[in-house]
Amino acid sequence: MANTGNNDAFVAFERVQKSYDGETLVVKDLNLSLPKGEFLTMLGPSGSGKTTCLMMLAGFETATHGEIKLDGISINNIPPHKRGIGMVFQNYALFPHMTIAENLSFPLEVRKIGKSDREAKVKRALEMVEMGAFGGRRPAQLSGGQQQRVALARALVFEPELVLMDEPLGALDKQLREKMQFEITHLAHELGITTVYVTHDQTEALTMSDRVAVFNDGRIQQLAPPDELYESPQNSFVAQFIGENNTLAGTVQEIKDGLALVKLDNGDVIDATPVNVEKAGDRTLISIRPERVEFNRDRLSPDAHTLKAEVAEFIYMGDIFRTRLKVAGRDDFIIKTRNAPDQRRLKPGEMIEIGWLAEDCRALDAT
Amino acid sequence: MSDTTHTGPVLAADGTPLKRSLRRALRAQKLRALALIAPLLIFVLLTFIAPIADMLFRSVENQIVGRTLPMTVEELRDWDGEGTPADSVYRALYFDLFLAAEGKEHTKLGSRLNYEESGISSMFRTTGRDVDNIGKVYQKAIEKVNPAFGEGAFWYDMMSGGQGAEGNETLLSNQIGRLEGLESKTFKGDIGFVPGAEIYKILPNATRAYTAFAAFTVFMDEDVVAEEDPWEAVYPALLLDLREPATMAALAGYQGPGAQELRDLAAQADTLPPVDLKAALVESNEDWLRTEYWEVIKTYSPPYTTGYFLNAIDMEKTTDGIALRADDERIYGILFKRTMFMSMVITFSCIALGYPVAWIMSNLPARSANLLMILVLLPFWTSLLVRTSAWKIMLQQQGVINDVLVWLGLVADESRLVMINNQFGTIVAMTHILLPFMILPMYSVMQTIPQTYLRAAKSLGANNWTAFWRVYFPQSVPGIGAGSILVFILAIGYYITPEIVGGTTGTFISNRIAYHISTSLNWGLGAALGSILLAVVMVLYYAYDKIVGIDNVKLG
Ligand SMILES: Nc1ncnc2c1ncn2[C@@H]1O[C@H](COP(=O)(O)OP(=O)(O)OP(=O)(O)O)[C@@H](O)[C@H]1O
Ligand SMILES: [Mg+2]
């Protein structure tokens, strides 16, 4: 959020709102800015307004309110074809009646670039995505992954400074997706392009991006680099949306020295770092990552609060053990432990005591 | 494993070749599929393929001349086309015409030949009426010599050669066949008469005439041969035979019934009137002397003819071969060109008017698109006749549009626009009627073109027009192609609308075809015109396939 209103931002959304039907706001008060060369991902559940934001940026939807700036200039009234923004569509939108080379040549032709120049650029772009040999084919004669590369090459061939991608890998299988993720980030950084990338796959968002904007309900819930997003979620939506997460409901008893004492609904008391709780009596959801839970009493500070837990299930997963526990009236509490030589394997039915460092446990809003 | 597949055919589990057992397995499936489509197949065969085949056949079929005048055609073969044919031709004509007139078939032949040369039909009609009287002259003369020749029973005995005489079955079946050809029917069963073989040798003409009479009596009049008096034609035939020099000698040794009477009659033959059938026919109608009529008969005597087709392309057969008709007699070339031209104009108007509508429909949300679709289909709910008549009311000189123009002062009252009963009227009305056939395929193609293509084009820097023209339009071409084929083919064969609003300058070839089918009854010419139309459509379809590719056409 620190970048909001930044004057040297390359792309900036300022108080942008969008409504399709005049009744509900699909995008509510969006403020976002990104510097040149950044790879920003919009991540969020379906219907959260990601595509809408992208379309407003590309110029296919108009903002109901607010301003969108590109390089400091408001582009609200500039038609899409004059914005010079490259775009990769979810279904690639390769023109079926043109060959691959013609597809790539199209943006250059409409820019009235000479024939020899055009051919050189098309060739270079195709080679960049390792599709040099396919120039004469039609899109229908390519596999999904190949089409994806061509779509990427087409969006880049006219050397835009900003590229938008709306779930470009959604139709690919897992392996290909991972390969393409790497290639896209690699290319984007190599060419120094500013990229806005939309996905609802959190792994994709975390691995590719410089920063991730988590969308929900038409708002950015948190805008942060991937590690910060994972380790310090700002609210319970982000905590639950990103990665695996254990939550326990309770009420704040007191907040003291940057530490909150939370009384769980079954009466147990636990330490947590207050994030968006303010005073004693607030309802809260505490959030703790499975790999930060400790059941070895020796490794916890002596005065730390602990909870009693019963082992419900032990799952061997190779590199890690995944154990499901019954804690504080819930039976979906997960802990993950590394498969190390000294690691104890818990047995179902075993009674243990669990605890954590207060800074790993975050007291978030209760909604 | 791989060795066996190399050396022999792949075998199924039970040892039969895999291919054969597969074929057997598929056969039942195929039979079931065939049974399912059989009703449609039969329906199409009966209502579509068969009429087309019939039409193609009729456009070259010309058996009526050979069937009505079989002997004349035979005799005419040696005629060189100069002057009038030989007497033998007239003689054959008389007997052919007599039978045809009895069956009342001669007028049909007259009308048929009248298509080629007007005036022929009245010649056949008048002479057909006179053939009886021509024969009666000889009948009276012969009966005067011996009244026995007026009796049916006497003739029956004489011609059959008496009890137990050898019969000539060939002659009998030939004459029955002649009657069958004339009446286009098949006749079966015993007629109770067989011409005597011996008497036929002596009196060939009379026996032949009598046998024809016998067959006719049984099959057409459904009477008994022996009880009926023979018809007039047998008398000139008998006299012809008796006049032959050899007949006397042959009769001398003849023992069959009526031999004596025949000998007596032959002895007095010179006192009987001469048998000049040419003179008699010419007296009935002088046109039998006209060379061009005989030319027509000769030209059209083969069972199949290209005459209808030549006619349909404004050509005709003359003695010098095939030639273009005189300028003022050419109509079909103009009509074909006009039909093609107007169909094209209609197709282009439909594209121009329909494309935007289809475009809008494919871009609207489903609900509004459905509403528009109903509006597009609305014309289908009204009768074609009503719609066409409505255009008449709209476009006529005292009609709505002219009234409005006059009221607005755009057109003076005296000079109201002529918008109906000409090409303009036909084009307007038919464009309106055929528009849905253009919009529907275009819409169904456009629906499948996602909007993202346009967006992609714009994001790549194309302005609205370039995005449309370079990206959207090429993808919508299959719809235009399908609509155009549909509209053009429908237009080229359209009939009702040009008939009602076309006047004289706005009619199509189909109106002419309809005229020949229902008014002039020249089915052969109608069929030839129809066949040409069919060929034109198929050629265009082929050309379209070559140029655009038929797999580029999407109907849904
Ligand atoms: N053209 C439109 N007209 C009306 N409502 C729309 C339109 N496009 C999107 N919406 C609505 O706006 C909201 C946000 O849609 P958007 O496409 O931006 O979601 P998204 O985050 O991209 O979701 P997804 O991950 O499923 O693609 C949704 O509730 C959707 O129904
Ligand atoms: Mg989306």
GROMACS .gro file of C-alpha atoms in nm, chain B residues 85-328:
model
  244
  452PRO     CA    1  -4.276  -3.653  -9.997
  453ALA     CA    2  -4.362  -3.954 -10.209
  454ASP     CA    3  -4.716  -4.087 -10.243
  455SER     CA    4  -4.629  -4.380 -10.018
  456VAL     CA    5  -4.574  -4.132  -9.735
  457TYR     CA    6  -4.921  -3.989  -9.778
  458ARG     CA    7  -5.062  -4.338  -9.792
  459ALA     CA    8  -4.892  -4.434  -9.469
  460LEU     CA    9  -5.002  -4.103  -9.319
  461TYR     CA   10  -5.364  -4.177  -9.402
  462PHE     CA   11  -5.366  -4.509  -9.221
  463ASP     CA   12  -5.166  -4.372  -8.925
  464LEU     CA   13  -5.391  -4.075  -8.899
  465PHE     CA   14  -5.702  -4.289  -8.923
  466LEU     CA   15  -5.611  -4.496  -8.622
  467ALA     CA   16  -5.494  -4.186  -8.434
  468ALA     CA   17  -5.819  -4.007  -8.514
  469GLU     CA   18  -6.023  -4.303  -8.392
  470GLY     CA   19  -5.829  -4.285  -8.069
  471LYS     CA   20  -5.850  -3.904  -8.073
  472GLU     CA   21  -5.473  -3.886  -8.034
  473HIS     CA   22  -5.399  -3.688  -8.349
  474THR     CA   23  -5.474  -3.353  -8.185
  475LYS     CA   24  -5.207  -3.418  -7.923
  476LEU     CA   25  -4.952  -3.472  -8.193
  477GLY     CA   26  -5.080  -3.160  -8.363
  478SER     CA   27  -5.025  -2.951  -8.050
  479ARG     CA   28  -4.684  -3.101  -7.998
  480LEU     CA   29  -4.570  -3.015  -8.349
  481ASN     CA   30  -4.736  -2.680  -8.328
  482TYR     CA   31  -4.467  -2.578  -8.070
  483GLU     CA   32  -4.215  -2.611  -8.347
  484GLU     CA   33  -4.417  -2.459  -8.628
  485SER     CA   34  -4.746  -2.291  -8.566
  486GLY     CA   35  -5.033  -2.395  -8.790
  487ILE     CA   36  -4.958  -2.765  -8.782
  488SER     CA   37  -5.215  -2.838  -8.517
  489SER     CA   38  -5.507  -2.713  -8.727
  490MET     CA   39  -5.387  -2.923  -9.018
  491PHE     CA   40  -5.399  -3.234  -8.803
  492ARG     CA   41  -5.733  -3.137  -8.656
  493THR     CA   42  -5.916  -3.080  -8.986
  494THR     CA   43  -5.775  -3.385  -9.156
  495GLY     CA   44  -5.846  -3.596  -8.851
  496ARG     CA   45  -6.208  -3.505  -8.896
  497ASP     CA   46  -6.202  -3.598  -9.267
  498VAL     CA   47  -6.035  -3.939  -9.262
  499ASP     CA   48  -6.367  -4.116  -9.221
  500ASN     CA   49  -6.518  -3.946  -9.523
  501ILE     CA   50  -6.216  -4.016  -9.734
  502GLY     CA   51  -6.258  -4.387  -9.665
  503LYS     CA   52  -6.631  -4.379  -9.706
  504VAL     CA   53  -6.598  -4.305 -10.080
  505TYR     CA   54  -6.429  -4.639 -10.135
  506GLN     CA   55  -6.657  -4.821  -9.895
  507LYS     CA   56  -6.965  -4.711 -10.086
  508ALA     CA   57  -6.811  -4.804 -10.420
  509ILE     CA   58  -6.713  -5.149 -10.299
  510GLU     CA   59  -7.043  -5.220 -10.128
  511LYS     CA   60  -7.217  -5.126 -10.448
  512VAL     CA   61  -7.031  -5.402 -10.626
  513ASN     CA   62  -7.097  -5.655 -10.353
  514PRO     CA   63  -7.300  -5.568 -10.039
  515ALA     CA   64  -7.132  -5.857  -9.857
  516PHE     CA   65  -6.830  -5.629  -9.811
  517GLY     CA   66  -7.043  -5.422  -9.580
  518GLU     CA   67  -7.091  -5.705  -9.332
  519GLY     CA   68  -6.880  -5.751  -9.025
  520ALA     CA   69  -6.908  -6.129  -9.018
  521PHE     CA   70  -6.800  -6.159  -9.379
  522TRP     CA   71  -6.493  -5.949  -9.315
  523TYR     CA   72  -6.413  -6.143  -9.000
  524ASP     CA   73  -6.413  -6.474  -9.185
  525MET     CA   74  -6.222  -6.335  -9.477
  526MET     CA   75  -5.951  -6.174  -9.272
  527SER     CA   76  -5.902  -6.461  -9.029
  528GLY     CA   77  -5.873  -6.699  -9.325
  529GLY     CA   78  -6.148  -6.927  -9.195
  530GLN     CA   79  -6.156  -7.198  -8.929
  531GLY     CA   80  -5.824  -7.363  -8.863
  532ALA     CA   81  -5.626  -7.140  -9.098
  533GLU     CA   82  -5.272  -7.055  -9.008
  534GLY     CA   83  -5.263  -6.719  -8.830
  535ASN     CA   84  -5.007  -6.440  -8.840
  536GLU     CA   85  -4.935  -6.367  -8.475
  537THR     CA   86  -4.658  -6.121  -8.561
  538LEU     CA   87  -4.893  -5.892  -8.746
  539LEU     CA   88  -5.139  -5.913  -8.460
  540SER     CA   89  -4.890  -5.823  -8.194
  541ASN     CA   90  -4.745  -5.546  -8.413
  542GLN     CA   91  -5.084  -5.385  -8.447
  543ILE     CA   92  -5.158  -5.423  -8.077
  544GLY     CA   93  -4.817  -5.270  -8.010
  545ARG     CA   94  -4.903  -4.979  -8.239
  546LEU     CA   95  -5.221  -4.921  -8.043
  547GLU     CA   96  -5.030  -4.947  -7.718
  548GLY     CA   97  -4.781  -4.685  -7.836
  549LEU     CA   98  -5.061  -4.458  -7.944
  550GLU     CA   99  -5.254  -4.485  -7.622
  551SER     CA  100  -4.949  -4.521  -7.394
  552LYS     CA  101  -5.111  -4.824  -7.232
  553THR     CA  102  -5.046  -5.194  -7.231
  554PHE     CA  103  -5.313  -5.426  -7.363
  555LYS     CA  104  -5.326  -5.790  -7.264
  556GLY     CA  105  -5.544  -6.084  -7.351
  557ASP     CA  106  -5.697  -6.258  -7.651
  558ILE     CA  107  -5.889  -6.035  -7.891
  559GLY     CA  108  -6.075  -6.326  -8.049
  560PHE     CA  109  -5.917  -6.264  -8.384
  561VAL     CA  110  -5.597  -6.369  -8.555
  562PRO     CA  111  -5.524  -6.245  -8.907
  563GLY     CA  112  -5.477  -6.525  -9.158
  564ALA     CA  113  -5.121  -6.573  -9.272
  565GLU     CA  114  -5.217  -6.649  -9.628
  566ILE     CA  115  -5.461  -6.366  -9.677
  567TYR     CA  116  -5.203  -6.129  -9.534
  568LYS     CA  117  -4.965  -6.228  -9.807
  569ILE     CA  118  -5.228  -6.153 -10.071
  570LEU     CA  119  -5.388  -5.844  -9.914
  571PRO     CA  120  -5.126  -5.690  -9.683
  572ASN     CA  121  -5.279  -5.343  -9.652
  573ALA     CA  122  -5.633  -5.464  -9.594
  574THR     CA  123  -5.526  -5.725  -9.341
  575ARG     CA  124  -5.315  -5.477  -9.155
  576ALA     CA  125  -5.595  -5.219  -9.148
  577TYR     CA  126  -5.845  -5.480  -9.036
  578THR     CA  127  -5.618  -5.611  -8.763
  579ALA     CA  128  -5.573  -5.257  -8.631
  580PHE     CA  129  -5.950  -5.223  -8.638
  581ALA     CA  130  -5.989  -5.552  -8.454
  582ALA     CA  131  -5.747  -5.456  -8.181
  583PHE     CA  132  -5.909  -5.117  -8.144
  584THR     CA  133  -6.258  -5.268  -8.129
  585VAL     CA  134  -6.165  -5.505  -7.851
  586PHE     CA  135  -5.945  -5.287  -7.639
  587MET     CA  136  -6.086  -4.941  -7.689
  588ASP     CA  137  -6.453  -5.000  -7.771
  589GLU     CA  138  -6.470  -5.327  -7.579
  590ASP     CA  139  -6.681  -5.493  -7.846
  591VAL     CA  140  -6.659  -5.830  -8.021
  592VAL     CA  141  -6.468  -5.816  -8.349
  593ALA     CA  142  -6.685  -6.054  -8.548
  594GLU     CA  143  -7.001  -5.859  -8.471
  595GLU     CA  144  -6.869  -5.519  -8.578
  596ASP     CA  145  -6.862  -5.376  -8.926
  597PRO     CA  146  -6.507  -5.274  -9.014
  598TRP     CA  147  -6.412  -4.910  -9.023
  599GLU     CA  148  -6.368  -4.706  -9.337
  600ALA     CA  149  -5.994  -4.740  -9.362
  601VAL     CA  150  -6.008  -5.104  -9.464
  602TYR     CA  151  -6.177  -5.017  -9.796
  603PRO     CA  152  -5.906  -4.798  -9.947
  604ALA     CA  153  -5.660  -5.055  -9.813
  605LEU     CA  154  -5.843  -5.334  -9.989
  606LEU     CA  155  -5.859  -5.139 -10.312
  607LEU     CA  156  -5.486  -5.062 -10.290
  608ASP     CA  157  -5.417  -5.431 -10.260
  609LEU     CA  158  -5.647  -5.525 -10.544
  610ARG     CA  159  -5.486  -5.270 -10.773
  611GLU     CA  160  -5.150  -5.444 -10.728
  612PRO     CA  161  -5.083  -5.643 -11.047
  613ALA     CA  162  -4.969  -5.948 -10.855
  614THR     CA  163  -5.284  -5.970 -10.650
  615MET     CA  164  -5.497  -6.121 -10.926
  616ALA     CA  165  -5.261  -6.408 -10.973
  617ALA     CA  166  -5.232  -6.473 -10.602
  618LEU     CA  167  -5.608  -6.466 -10.557
  619ALA     CA  168  -5.655  -6.717 -10.834
  620GLY     CA  169  -5.515  -6.995 -10.621
  621TYR     CA  170  -5.665  -6.882 -10.294
  622GLN     CA  171  -5.926  -7.108 -10.127
  623GLY     CA  172  -6.006  -6.927  -9.806
  624PRO     CA  173  -6.338  -6.764  -9.716
  625GLY     CA  174  -6.438  -6.473  -9.938
  626ALA     CA  175  -6.196  -6.583 -10.212
  627GLN     CA  176  -6.462  -6.577 -10.478
  628GLU     CA  177  -6.597  -6.238 -10.375
  629LEU     CA  178  -6.245  -6.097 -10.381
  630ARG     CA  179  -6.182  -6.237 -10.726
  631ASP     CA  180  -6.504  -6.081 -10.849
  632LEU     CA  181  -6.422  -5.751 -10.693
  633ALA     CA  182  -6.069  -5.757 -10.832
  634ALA     CA  183  -6.209  -5.819 -11.180
  635GLN     CA  184  -6.406  -5.498 -11.153
  636ALA     CA  185  -6.133  -5.300 -10.981
  637ASP     CA  186  -6.086  -5.072 -11.276
  638THR     CA  187  -6.442  -4.946 -11.247
  639LEU     CA  188  -6.383  -4.840 -10.885
  640PRO     CA  189  -6.245  -4.493 -10.801
  641PRO     CA  190  -5.866  -4.466 -10.801
  642VAL     CA  191  -5.701  -4.469 -10.461
  643ASP     CA  192  -5.519  -4.136 -10.450
  644LEU     CA  193  -5.483  -4.071 -10.080
  645LYS     CA  194  -5.244  -3.781 -10.135
  646ALA     CA  195  -5.507  -3.596 -10.332
  647ALA     CA  196  -5.768  -3.677 -10.070
  648LEU     CA  197  -5.549  -3.549  -9.785
  649VAL     CA  198  -5.455  -3.237  -9.974
  650GLU     CA  199  -5.817  -3.175 -10.051
  651SER     CA  200  -5.890  -3.198  -9.679
  652ASN     CA  201  -5.612  -2.953  -9.601
  653GLU     CA  202  -5.379  -2.793  -9.850
  654ASP     CA  203  -5.108  -2.757  -9.590
  655TRP     CA  204  -5.013  -3.120  -9.647
  656LEU     CA  205  -4.826  -2.988  -9.946
  657ARG     CA  206  -4.611  -2.754  -9.739
  658THR     CA  207  -4.249  -2.860  -9.729
  659GLU     CA  208  -4.171  -2.691  -9.398
  660TYR     CA  209  -4.444  -2.887  -9.221
  661TRP     CA  210  -4.308  -3.212  -9.352
  662GLU     CA  211  -3.963  -3.096  -9.244
  663VAL     CA  212  -4.089  -3.049  -8.894
  664ILE     CA  213  -4.246  -3.393  -8.892
  665LYS     CA  214  -3.927  -3.547  -9.019
  666THR     CA  215  -3.702  -3.350  -8.783
  667TYR     CA  216  -3.906  -3.450  -8.483
  668SER     CA  217  -3.967  -3.809  -8.575
  669PRO     CA  218  -3.686  -3.969  -8.367
  670PRO     CA  219  -3.791  -4.072  -8.015
  671TYR     CA  220  -3.543  -3.832  -7.852
  672THR     CA  221  -3.471  -3.480  -7.955
  673THR     CA  222  -3.253  -3.187  -7.866
  674GLY     CA  223  -3.526  -2.965  -8.002
  675TYR     CA  224  -3.659  -2.853  -7.664
  676PHE     CA  225  -3.313  -2.758  -7.544
  677LEU     CA  226  -3.236  -2.570  -7.862
  678ASN     CA  227  -3.564  -2.394  -7.822
  679ALA     CA  228  -3.477  -2.309  -7.463
  680ILE     CA  229  -3.161  -2.134  -7.574
  681ASP     CA  230  -3.328  -1.949  -7.858
  682MET     CA  231  -3.209  -2.180  -8.131
  683GLU     CA  232  -3.387  -2.397  -8.380
  684LYS     CA  233  -3.327  -2.681  -8.617
  685THR     CA  234  -3.347  -2.597  -8.979
  686THR     CA  235  -3.263  -2.794  -9.288
  687ASP     CA  236  -2.923  -2.622  -9.279
  688GLY     CA  237  -2.862  -2.748  -8.929
  689ILE     CA  238  -2.886  -2.563  -8.601
  690ALA     CA  239  -2.924  -2.186  -8.607
  691LEU     CA  240  -3.004  -1.898  -8.378
  692ARG     CA  241  -3.357  -1.774  -8.396
  693ALA     CA  242  -3.443  -1.439  -8.545
  694ASP     CA  243  -3.381  -1.146  -8.310
  695ASP     CA  244  -3.744  -1.084  -8.236
   0.00000   0.00000   0.00000
